[in-house]
PDB file of C-alpha atoms in Angstrom:
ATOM      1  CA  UNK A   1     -64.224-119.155  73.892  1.00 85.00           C
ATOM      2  CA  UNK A   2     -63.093-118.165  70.359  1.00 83.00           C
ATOM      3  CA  UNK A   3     -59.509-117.789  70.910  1.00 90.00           C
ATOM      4  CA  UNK A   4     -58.649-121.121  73.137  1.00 93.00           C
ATOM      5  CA  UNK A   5     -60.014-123.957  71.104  1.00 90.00           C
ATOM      6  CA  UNK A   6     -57.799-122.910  68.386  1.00 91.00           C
ATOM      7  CA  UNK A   7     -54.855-122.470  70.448  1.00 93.00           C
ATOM      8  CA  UNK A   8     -55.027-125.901  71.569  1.00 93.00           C
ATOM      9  CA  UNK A   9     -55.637-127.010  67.747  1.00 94.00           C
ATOM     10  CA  UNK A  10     -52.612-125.097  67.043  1.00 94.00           C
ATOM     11  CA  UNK A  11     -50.230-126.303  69.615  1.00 95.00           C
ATOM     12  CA  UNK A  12     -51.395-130.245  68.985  1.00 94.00           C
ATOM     13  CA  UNK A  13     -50.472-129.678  64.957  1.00 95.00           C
ATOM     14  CA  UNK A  14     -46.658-129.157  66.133  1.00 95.00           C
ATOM     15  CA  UNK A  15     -46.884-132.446  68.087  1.00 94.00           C
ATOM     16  CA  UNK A  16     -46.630-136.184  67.767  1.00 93.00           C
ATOM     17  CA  UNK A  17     -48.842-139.046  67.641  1.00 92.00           C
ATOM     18  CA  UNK A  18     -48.663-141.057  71.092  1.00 91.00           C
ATOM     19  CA  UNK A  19     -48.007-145.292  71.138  1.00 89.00           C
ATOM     20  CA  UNK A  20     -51.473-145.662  72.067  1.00 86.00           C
ATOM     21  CA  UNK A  21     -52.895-143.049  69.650  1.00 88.00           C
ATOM     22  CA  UNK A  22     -53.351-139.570  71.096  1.00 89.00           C
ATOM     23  CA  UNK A  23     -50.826-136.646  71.147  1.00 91.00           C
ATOM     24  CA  UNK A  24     -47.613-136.401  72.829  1.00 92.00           C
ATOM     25  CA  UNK A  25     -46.111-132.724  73.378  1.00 92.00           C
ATOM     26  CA  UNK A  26     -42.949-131.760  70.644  1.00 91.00           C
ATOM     27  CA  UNK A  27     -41.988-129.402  68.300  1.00 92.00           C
ATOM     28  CA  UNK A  28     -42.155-130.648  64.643  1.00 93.00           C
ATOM     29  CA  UNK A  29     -42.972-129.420  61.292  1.00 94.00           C
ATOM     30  CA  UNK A  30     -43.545-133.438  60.047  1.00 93.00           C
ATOM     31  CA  UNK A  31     -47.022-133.008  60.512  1.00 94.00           C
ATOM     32  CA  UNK A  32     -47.165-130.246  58.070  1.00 95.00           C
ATOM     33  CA  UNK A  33     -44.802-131.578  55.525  1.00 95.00           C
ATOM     34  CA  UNK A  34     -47.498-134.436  55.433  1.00 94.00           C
ATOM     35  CA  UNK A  35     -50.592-132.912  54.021  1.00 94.00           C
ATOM     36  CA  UNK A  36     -50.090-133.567  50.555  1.00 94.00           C
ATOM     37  CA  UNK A  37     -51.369-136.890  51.704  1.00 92.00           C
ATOM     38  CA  UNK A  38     -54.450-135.221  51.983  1.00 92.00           C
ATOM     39  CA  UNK A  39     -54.914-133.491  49.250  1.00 93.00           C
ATOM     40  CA  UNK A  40     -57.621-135.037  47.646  1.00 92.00           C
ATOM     41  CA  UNK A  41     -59.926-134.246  50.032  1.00 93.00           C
ATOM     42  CA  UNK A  42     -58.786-130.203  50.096  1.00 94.00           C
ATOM     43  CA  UNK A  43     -59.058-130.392  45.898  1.00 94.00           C
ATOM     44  CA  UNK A  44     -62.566-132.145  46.689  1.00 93.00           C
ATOM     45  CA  UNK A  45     -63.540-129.513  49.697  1.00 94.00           C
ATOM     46  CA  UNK A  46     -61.838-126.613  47.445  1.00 93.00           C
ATOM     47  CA  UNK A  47     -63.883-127.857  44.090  1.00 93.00           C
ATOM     48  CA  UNK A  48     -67.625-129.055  45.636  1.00 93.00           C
ATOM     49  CA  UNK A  49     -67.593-126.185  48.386  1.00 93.00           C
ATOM     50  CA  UNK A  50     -67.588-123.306  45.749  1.00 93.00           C
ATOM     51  CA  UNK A  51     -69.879-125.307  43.221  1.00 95.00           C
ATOM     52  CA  UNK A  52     -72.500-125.712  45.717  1.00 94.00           C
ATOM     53  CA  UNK A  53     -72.451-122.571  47.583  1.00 95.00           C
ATOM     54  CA  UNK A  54     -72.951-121.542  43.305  1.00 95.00           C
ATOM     55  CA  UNK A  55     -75.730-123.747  42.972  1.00 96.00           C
ATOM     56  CA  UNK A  56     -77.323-122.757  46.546  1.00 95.00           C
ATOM     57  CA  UNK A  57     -77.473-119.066  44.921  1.00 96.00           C
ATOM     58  CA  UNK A  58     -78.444-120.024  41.709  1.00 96.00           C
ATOM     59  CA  UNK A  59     -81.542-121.697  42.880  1.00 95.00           C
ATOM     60  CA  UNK A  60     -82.216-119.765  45.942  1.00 95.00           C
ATOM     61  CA  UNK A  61     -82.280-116.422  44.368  1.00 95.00           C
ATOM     62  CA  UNK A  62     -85.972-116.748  42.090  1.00 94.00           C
ATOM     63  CA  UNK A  63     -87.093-118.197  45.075  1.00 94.00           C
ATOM     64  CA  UNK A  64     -86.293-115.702  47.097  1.00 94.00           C
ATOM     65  CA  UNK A  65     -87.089-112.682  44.291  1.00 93.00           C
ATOM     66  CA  UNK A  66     -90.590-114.213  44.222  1.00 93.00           C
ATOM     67  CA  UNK A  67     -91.453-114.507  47.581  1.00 92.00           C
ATOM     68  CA  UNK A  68     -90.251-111.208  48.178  1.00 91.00           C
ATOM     69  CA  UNK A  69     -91.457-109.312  44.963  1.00 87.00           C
ATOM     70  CA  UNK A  70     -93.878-110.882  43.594  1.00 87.00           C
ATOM     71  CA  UNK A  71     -95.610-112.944  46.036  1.00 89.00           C
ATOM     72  CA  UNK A  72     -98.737-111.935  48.036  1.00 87.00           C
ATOM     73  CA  UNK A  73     -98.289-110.902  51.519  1.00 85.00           C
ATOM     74  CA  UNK A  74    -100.582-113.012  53.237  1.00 86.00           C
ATOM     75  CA  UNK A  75     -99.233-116.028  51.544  1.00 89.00           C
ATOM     76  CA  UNK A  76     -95.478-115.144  52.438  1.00 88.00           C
ATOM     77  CA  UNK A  77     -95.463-116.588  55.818  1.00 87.00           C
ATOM     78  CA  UNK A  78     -96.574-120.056  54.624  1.00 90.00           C
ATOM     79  CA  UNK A  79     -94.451-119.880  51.939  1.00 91.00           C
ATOM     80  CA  UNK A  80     -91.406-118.868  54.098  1.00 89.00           C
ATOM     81  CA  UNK A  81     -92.008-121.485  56.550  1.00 90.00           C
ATOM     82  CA  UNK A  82     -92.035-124.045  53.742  1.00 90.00           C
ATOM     83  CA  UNK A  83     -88.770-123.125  52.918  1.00 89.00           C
ATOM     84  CA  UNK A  84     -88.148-124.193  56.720  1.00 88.00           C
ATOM     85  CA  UNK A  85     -89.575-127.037  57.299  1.00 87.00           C
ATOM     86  CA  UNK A  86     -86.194-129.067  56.277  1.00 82.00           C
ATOM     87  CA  UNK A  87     -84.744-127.678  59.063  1.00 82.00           C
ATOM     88  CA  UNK A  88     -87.185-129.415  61.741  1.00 85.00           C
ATOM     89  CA  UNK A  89     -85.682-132.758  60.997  1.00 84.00           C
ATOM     90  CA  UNK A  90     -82.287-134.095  61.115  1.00 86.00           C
ATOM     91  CA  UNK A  91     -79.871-133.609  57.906  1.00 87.00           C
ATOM     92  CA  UNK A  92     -79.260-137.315  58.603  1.00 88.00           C
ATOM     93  CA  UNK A  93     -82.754-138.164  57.936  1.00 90.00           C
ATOM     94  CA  UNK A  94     -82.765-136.197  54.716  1.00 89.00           C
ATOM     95  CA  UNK A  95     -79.488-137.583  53.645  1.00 90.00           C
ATOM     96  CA  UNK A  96     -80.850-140.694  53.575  1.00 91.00           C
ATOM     97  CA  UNK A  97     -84.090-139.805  52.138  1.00 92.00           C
ATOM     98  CA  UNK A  98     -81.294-138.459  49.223  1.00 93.00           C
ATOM     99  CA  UNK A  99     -80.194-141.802  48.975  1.00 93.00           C
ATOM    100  CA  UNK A 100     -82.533-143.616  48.521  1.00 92.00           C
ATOM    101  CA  UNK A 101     -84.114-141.071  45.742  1.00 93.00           C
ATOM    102  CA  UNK A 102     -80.082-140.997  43.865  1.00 92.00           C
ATOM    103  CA  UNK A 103     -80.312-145.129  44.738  1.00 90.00           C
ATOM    104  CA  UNK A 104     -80.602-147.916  42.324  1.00 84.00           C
ATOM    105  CA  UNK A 105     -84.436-148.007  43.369  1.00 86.00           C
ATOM    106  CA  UNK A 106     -85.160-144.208  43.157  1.00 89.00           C
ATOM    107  CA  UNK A 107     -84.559-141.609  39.562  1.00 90.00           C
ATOM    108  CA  UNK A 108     -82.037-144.433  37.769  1.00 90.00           C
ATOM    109  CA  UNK A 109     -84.788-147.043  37.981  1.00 88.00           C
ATOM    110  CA  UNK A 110     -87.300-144.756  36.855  1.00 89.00           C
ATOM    111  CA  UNK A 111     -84.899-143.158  33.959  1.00 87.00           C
ATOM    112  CA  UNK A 112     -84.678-147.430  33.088  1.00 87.00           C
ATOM    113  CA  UNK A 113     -88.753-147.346  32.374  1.00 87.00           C
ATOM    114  CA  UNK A 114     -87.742-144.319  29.441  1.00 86.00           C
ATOM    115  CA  UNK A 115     -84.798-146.156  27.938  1.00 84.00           C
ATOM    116  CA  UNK A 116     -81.387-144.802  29.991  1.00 84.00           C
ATOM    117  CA  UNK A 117     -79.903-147.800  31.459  1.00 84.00           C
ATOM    118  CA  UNK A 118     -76.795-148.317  33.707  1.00 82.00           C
ATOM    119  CA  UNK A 119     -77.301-144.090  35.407  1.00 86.00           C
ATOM    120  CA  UNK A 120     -75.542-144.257  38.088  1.00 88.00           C
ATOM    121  CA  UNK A 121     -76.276-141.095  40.569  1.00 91.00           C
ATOM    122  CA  UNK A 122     -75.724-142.390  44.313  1.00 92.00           C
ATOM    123  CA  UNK A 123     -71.684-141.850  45.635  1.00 92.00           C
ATOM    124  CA  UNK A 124     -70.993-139.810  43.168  1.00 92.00           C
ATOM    125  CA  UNK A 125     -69.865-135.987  43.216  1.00 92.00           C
ATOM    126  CA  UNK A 126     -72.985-135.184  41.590  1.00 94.00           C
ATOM    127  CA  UNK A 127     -74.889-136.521  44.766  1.00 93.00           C
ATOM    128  CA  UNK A 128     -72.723-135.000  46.815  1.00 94.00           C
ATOM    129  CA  UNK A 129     -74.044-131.557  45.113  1.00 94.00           C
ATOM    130  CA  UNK A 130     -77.533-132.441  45.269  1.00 94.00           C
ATOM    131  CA  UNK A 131     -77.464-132.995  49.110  1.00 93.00           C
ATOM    132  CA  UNK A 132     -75.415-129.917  49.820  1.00 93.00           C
ATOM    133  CA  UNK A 133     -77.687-127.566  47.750  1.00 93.00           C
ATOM    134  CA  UNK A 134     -80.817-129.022  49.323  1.00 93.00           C
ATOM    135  CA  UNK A 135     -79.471-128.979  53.223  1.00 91.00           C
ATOM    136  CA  UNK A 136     -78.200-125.524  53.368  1.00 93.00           C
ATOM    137  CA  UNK A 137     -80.383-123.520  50.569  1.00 93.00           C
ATOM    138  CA  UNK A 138     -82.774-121.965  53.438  1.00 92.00           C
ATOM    139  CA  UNK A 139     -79.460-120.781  54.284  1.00 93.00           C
ATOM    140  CA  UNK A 140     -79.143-118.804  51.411  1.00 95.00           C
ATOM    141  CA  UNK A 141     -82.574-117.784  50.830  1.00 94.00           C
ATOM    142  CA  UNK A 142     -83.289-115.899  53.676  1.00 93.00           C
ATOM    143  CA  UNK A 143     -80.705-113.062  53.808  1.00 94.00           C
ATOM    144  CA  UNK A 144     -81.000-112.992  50.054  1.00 95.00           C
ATOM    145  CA  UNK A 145     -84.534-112.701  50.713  1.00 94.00           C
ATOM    146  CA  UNK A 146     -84.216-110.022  53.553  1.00 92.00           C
ATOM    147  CA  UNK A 147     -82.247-107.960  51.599  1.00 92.00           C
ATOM    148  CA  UNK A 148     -84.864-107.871  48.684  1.00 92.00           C
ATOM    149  CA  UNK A 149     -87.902-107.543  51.082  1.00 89.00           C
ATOM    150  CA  UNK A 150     -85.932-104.420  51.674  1.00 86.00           C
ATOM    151  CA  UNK A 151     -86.006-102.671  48.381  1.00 83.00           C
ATOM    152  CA  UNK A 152     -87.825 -99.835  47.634  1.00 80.00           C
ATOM    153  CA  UNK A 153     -90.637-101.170  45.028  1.00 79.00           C
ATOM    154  CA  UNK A 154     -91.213 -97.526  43.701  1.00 83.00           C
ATOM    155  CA  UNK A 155     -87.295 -97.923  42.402  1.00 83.00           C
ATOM    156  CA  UNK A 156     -88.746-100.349  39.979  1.00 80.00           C
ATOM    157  CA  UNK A 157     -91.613 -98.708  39.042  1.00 80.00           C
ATOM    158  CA  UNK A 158     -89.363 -95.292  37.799  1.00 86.00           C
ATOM    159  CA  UNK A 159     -86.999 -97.742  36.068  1.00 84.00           C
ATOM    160  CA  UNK A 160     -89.823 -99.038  34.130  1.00 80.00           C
ATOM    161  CA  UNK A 161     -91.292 -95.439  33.863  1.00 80.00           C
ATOM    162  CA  UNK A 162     -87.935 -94.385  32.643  1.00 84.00           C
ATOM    163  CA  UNK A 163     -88.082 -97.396  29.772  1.00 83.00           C
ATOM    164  CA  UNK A 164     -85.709 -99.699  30.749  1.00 83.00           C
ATOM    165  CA  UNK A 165     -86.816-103.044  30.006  1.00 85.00           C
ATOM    166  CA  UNK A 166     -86.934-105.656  33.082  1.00 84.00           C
ATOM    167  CA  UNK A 167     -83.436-107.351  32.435  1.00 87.00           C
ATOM    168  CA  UNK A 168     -82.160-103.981  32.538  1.00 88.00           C
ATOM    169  CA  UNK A 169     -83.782-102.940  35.717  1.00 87.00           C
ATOM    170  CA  UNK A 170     -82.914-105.762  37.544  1.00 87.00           C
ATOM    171  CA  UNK A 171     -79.193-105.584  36.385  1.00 84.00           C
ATOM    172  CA  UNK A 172     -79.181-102.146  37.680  1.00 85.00           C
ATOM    173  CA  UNK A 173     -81.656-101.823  40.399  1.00 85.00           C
ATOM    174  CA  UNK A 174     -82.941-105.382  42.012  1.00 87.00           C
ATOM    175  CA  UNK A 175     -79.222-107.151  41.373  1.00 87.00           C
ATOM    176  CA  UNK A 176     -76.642-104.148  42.940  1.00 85.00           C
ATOM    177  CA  UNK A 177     -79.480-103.481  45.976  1.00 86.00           C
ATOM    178  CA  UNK A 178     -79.268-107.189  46.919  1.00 89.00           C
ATOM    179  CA  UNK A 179     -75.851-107.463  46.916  1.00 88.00           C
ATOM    180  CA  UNK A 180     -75.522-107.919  50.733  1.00 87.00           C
ATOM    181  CA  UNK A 181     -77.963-110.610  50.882  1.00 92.00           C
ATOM    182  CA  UNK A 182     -75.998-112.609  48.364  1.00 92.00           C
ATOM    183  CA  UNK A 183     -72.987-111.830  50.426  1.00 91.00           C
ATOM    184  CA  UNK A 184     -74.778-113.142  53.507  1.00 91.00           C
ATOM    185  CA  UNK A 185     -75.679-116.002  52.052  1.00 94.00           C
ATOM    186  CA  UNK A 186     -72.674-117.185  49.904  1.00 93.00           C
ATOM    187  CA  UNK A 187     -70.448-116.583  53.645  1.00 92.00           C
ATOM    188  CA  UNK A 188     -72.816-118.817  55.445  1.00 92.00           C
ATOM    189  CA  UNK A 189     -73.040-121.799  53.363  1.00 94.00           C
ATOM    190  CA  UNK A 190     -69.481-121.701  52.212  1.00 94.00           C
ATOM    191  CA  UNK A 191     -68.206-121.894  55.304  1.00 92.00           C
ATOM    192  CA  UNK A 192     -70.116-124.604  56.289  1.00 93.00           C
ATOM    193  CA  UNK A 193     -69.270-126.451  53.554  1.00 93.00           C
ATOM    194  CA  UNK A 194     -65.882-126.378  54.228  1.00 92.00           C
ATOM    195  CA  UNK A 195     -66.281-128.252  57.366  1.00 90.00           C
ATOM    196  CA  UNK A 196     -69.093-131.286  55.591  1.00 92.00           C
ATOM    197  CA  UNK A 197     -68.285-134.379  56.684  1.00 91.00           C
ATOM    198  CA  UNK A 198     -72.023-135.839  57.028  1.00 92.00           C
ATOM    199  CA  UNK A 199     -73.277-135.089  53.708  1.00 93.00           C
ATOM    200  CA  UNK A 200     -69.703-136.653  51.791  1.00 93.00           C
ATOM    201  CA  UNK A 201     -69.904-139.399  53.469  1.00 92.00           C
ATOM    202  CA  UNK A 202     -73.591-140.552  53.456  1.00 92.00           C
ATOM    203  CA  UNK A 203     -74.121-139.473  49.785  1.00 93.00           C
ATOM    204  CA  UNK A 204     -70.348-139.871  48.384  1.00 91.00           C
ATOM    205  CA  UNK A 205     -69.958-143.282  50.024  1.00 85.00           C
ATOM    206  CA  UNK A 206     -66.778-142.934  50.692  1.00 81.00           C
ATOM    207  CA  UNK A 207     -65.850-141.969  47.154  1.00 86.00           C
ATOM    208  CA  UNK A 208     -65.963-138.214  47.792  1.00 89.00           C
ATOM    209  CA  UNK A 209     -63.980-137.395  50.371  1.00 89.00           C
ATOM    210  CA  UNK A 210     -64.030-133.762  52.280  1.00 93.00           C
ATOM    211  CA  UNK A 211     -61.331-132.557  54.294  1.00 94.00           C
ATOM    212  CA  UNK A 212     -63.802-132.578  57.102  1.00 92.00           C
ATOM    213  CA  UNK A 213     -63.985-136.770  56.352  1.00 92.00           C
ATOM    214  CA  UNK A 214     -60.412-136.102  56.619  1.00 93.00           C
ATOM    215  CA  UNK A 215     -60.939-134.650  60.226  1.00 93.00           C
ATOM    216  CA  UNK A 216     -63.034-137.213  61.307  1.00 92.00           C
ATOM    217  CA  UNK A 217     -61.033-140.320  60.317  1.00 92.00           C
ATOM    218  CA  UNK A 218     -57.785-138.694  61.863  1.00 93.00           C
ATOM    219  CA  UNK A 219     -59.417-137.827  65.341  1.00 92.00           C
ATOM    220  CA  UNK A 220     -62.024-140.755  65.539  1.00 90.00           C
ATOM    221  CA  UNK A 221     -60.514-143.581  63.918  1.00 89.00           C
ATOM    222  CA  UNK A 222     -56.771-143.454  63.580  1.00 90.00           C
ATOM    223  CA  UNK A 223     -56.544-141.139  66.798  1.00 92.00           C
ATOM    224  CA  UNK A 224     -53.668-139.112  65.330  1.00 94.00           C
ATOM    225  CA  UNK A 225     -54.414-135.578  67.117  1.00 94.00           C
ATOM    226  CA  UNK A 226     -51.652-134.257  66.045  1.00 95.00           C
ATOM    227  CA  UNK A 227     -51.921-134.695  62.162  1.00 95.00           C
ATOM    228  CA  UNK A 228     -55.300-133.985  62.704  1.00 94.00           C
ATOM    229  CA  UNK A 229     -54.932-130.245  63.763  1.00 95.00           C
ATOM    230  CA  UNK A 230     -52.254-129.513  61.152  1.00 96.00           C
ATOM    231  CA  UNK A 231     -55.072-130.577  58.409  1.00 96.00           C
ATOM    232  CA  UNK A 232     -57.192-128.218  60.597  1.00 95.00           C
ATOM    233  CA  UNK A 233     -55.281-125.519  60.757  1.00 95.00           C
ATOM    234  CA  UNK A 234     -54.351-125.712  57.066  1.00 95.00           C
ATOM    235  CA  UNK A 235     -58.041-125.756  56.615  1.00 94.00           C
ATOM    236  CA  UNK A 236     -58.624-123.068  58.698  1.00 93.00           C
ATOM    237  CA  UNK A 237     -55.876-120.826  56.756  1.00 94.00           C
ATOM    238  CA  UNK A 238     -57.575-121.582  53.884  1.00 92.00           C
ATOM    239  CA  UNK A 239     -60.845-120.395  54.736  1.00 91.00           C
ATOM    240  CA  UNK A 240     -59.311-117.261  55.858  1.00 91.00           C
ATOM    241  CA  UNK A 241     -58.085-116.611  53.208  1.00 92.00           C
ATOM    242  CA  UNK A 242     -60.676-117.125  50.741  1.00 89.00           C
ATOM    243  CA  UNK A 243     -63.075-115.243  52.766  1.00 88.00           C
ATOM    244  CA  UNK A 244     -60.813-111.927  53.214  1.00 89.00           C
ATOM    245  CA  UNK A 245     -60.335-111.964  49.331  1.00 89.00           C
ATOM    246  CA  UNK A 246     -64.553-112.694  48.914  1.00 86.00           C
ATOM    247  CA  UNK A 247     -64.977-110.203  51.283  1.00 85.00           C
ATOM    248  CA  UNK A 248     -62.897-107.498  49.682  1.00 86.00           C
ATOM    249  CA  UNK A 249     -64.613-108.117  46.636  1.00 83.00           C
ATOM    250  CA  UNK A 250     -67.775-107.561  47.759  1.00 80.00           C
ATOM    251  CA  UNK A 251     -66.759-104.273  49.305  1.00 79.00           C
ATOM    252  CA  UNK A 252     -65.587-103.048  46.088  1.00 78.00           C
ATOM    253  CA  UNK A 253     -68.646-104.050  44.460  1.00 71.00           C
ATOM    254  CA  UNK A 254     -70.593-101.965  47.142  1.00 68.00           C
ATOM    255  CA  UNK A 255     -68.809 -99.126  46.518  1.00 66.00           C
ATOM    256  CA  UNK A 256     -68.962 -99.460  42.779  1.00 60.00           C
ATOM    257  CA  UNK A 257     -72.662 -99.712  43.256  1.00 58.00           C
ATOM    258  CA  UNK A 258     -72.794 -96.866  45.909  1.00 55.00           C
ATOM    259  CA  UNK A 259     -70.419 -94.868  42.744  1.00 52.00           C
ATOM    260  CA  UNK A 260     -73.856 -95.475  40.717  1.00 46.00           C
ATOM    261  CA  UNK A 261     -76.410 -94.516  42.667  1.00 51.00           C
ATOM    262  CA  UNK A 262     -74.757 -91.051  43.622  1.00 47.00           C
ATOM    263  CA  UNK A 263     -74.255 -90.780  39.688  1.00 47.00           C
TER     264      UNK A 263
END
């Protein structure tokens, strides 16, 4: 199930495009030596991907640190299920709710009534970031907030005893034993952001275009398979490695923090 697809996404990326659109079997590299035609949409993919898998985390992380910390345990199950409710409607739905809130008759109209004219917010690569943060954040709440739920609370009550301050304690304590959650949750929406198509093209407009766009266009529209699986593939290499070097990064922060404790 794993191993097959990809084969066959392989093998197509050394063939041709048929007459009729399609594949045809051969063995050529021209497919490859074309992606530079397509490298807006990787410099796009490679640029938003990381900036809104950084935003995700950026806002998911209070959120999570208070519901897991600081919040009341008989409130945490409504609160947690707010942070679901998104999730029981389609992202299509909530795409274009985006739009029409980044839309000429949504924020820019209202930023008018206060004096800033001519804002422009819809198909741009700022809206792109907006709808990206706001369809996968429950994404990266919920192993952050696992991992926290987790933590020992009398380890912040001796770091307080001790007389660090509370930036220090959660530089040393909350931040190092929650590293895994932030793992977790950078891995899942990263990766899925490398394969957007929906969000780019509903809220970009056709102005900010992912490699996934890319995908789309090549197997849907101009029906050339073969082109269309060396992109993948390229995509898929890229990922790979991205991920190995995140990966070993986090294990050497792991250990540096496992280094620490023992001290």
């Amino acid at each position: 199930m794993l191993v097959l697809p990809l084969s066959v996404v392989l093998v197509f990326s050394f063939g041709e495009r048929a007459p009729a659109g399609g594949w045809v079997p051969a063995f050529t590299f021209e497919q490859y030596a074309n992606l530079p035609s397509r490298l807006t949409a990787f410099k796009n993919t490679l640029t938003l991907a990381p900036l809104g898998t950084l935003a995700a985390l950026i806002i998911a992380y209070p959120l999570a640190y208070q519901l897991a910390v600081r919040t009341d345990p008989k409130w945490k199950t409504i609160l947690l299920v707010l942070v679901i409710v998104p999730f029981w409607t389609s992202i299509l739905i909530r795409s274009y709710a985006w739009i029409f809130i980044l839309g000429g008759q949504g924020l820019p109209a209202l930023l008018e009534t206060v004096g800033l004219e001519g804002v422009r917010l819809i198909y741009t690569p700022f809206a792109v970031t907006v709808g990206i943060v706001y369809g996968y954040l429950p994404l990266m709440v919920f192993p952050i907030y696992v991992a926290l739920d987790r933590l020992d609370k009398r380890l912040l009550e001796a770091s307080s005893d001790l007389g660090a301050t509370p930036f220090t304690t959660f530089v040393r304590v909350t931040l190092p034993m929650s590293i895994s959650g932030i793992a977790t949750g950078c891995m899942l929406v990263f990766i899925l952001l490398m394969g957007e198509f929906l969000i780019p093209a509903l809220l970009g407009g056709g102005k900010v275009f992912f490699v996934g766009n890319a995908l789309v266009d090549l197997f849907l529209q101009s029906r050339n398979w073969a082109f269309g699986s060396a992109v993948a593939v390229m995509l898929i290499l890229v990922m790979l490695v991205t991920v190995t070097v995140y990966m070993r990064l986090i294990s050497r922060l792991s250990a540096t923090r496992e280094d620490v404790s023992i001290m």
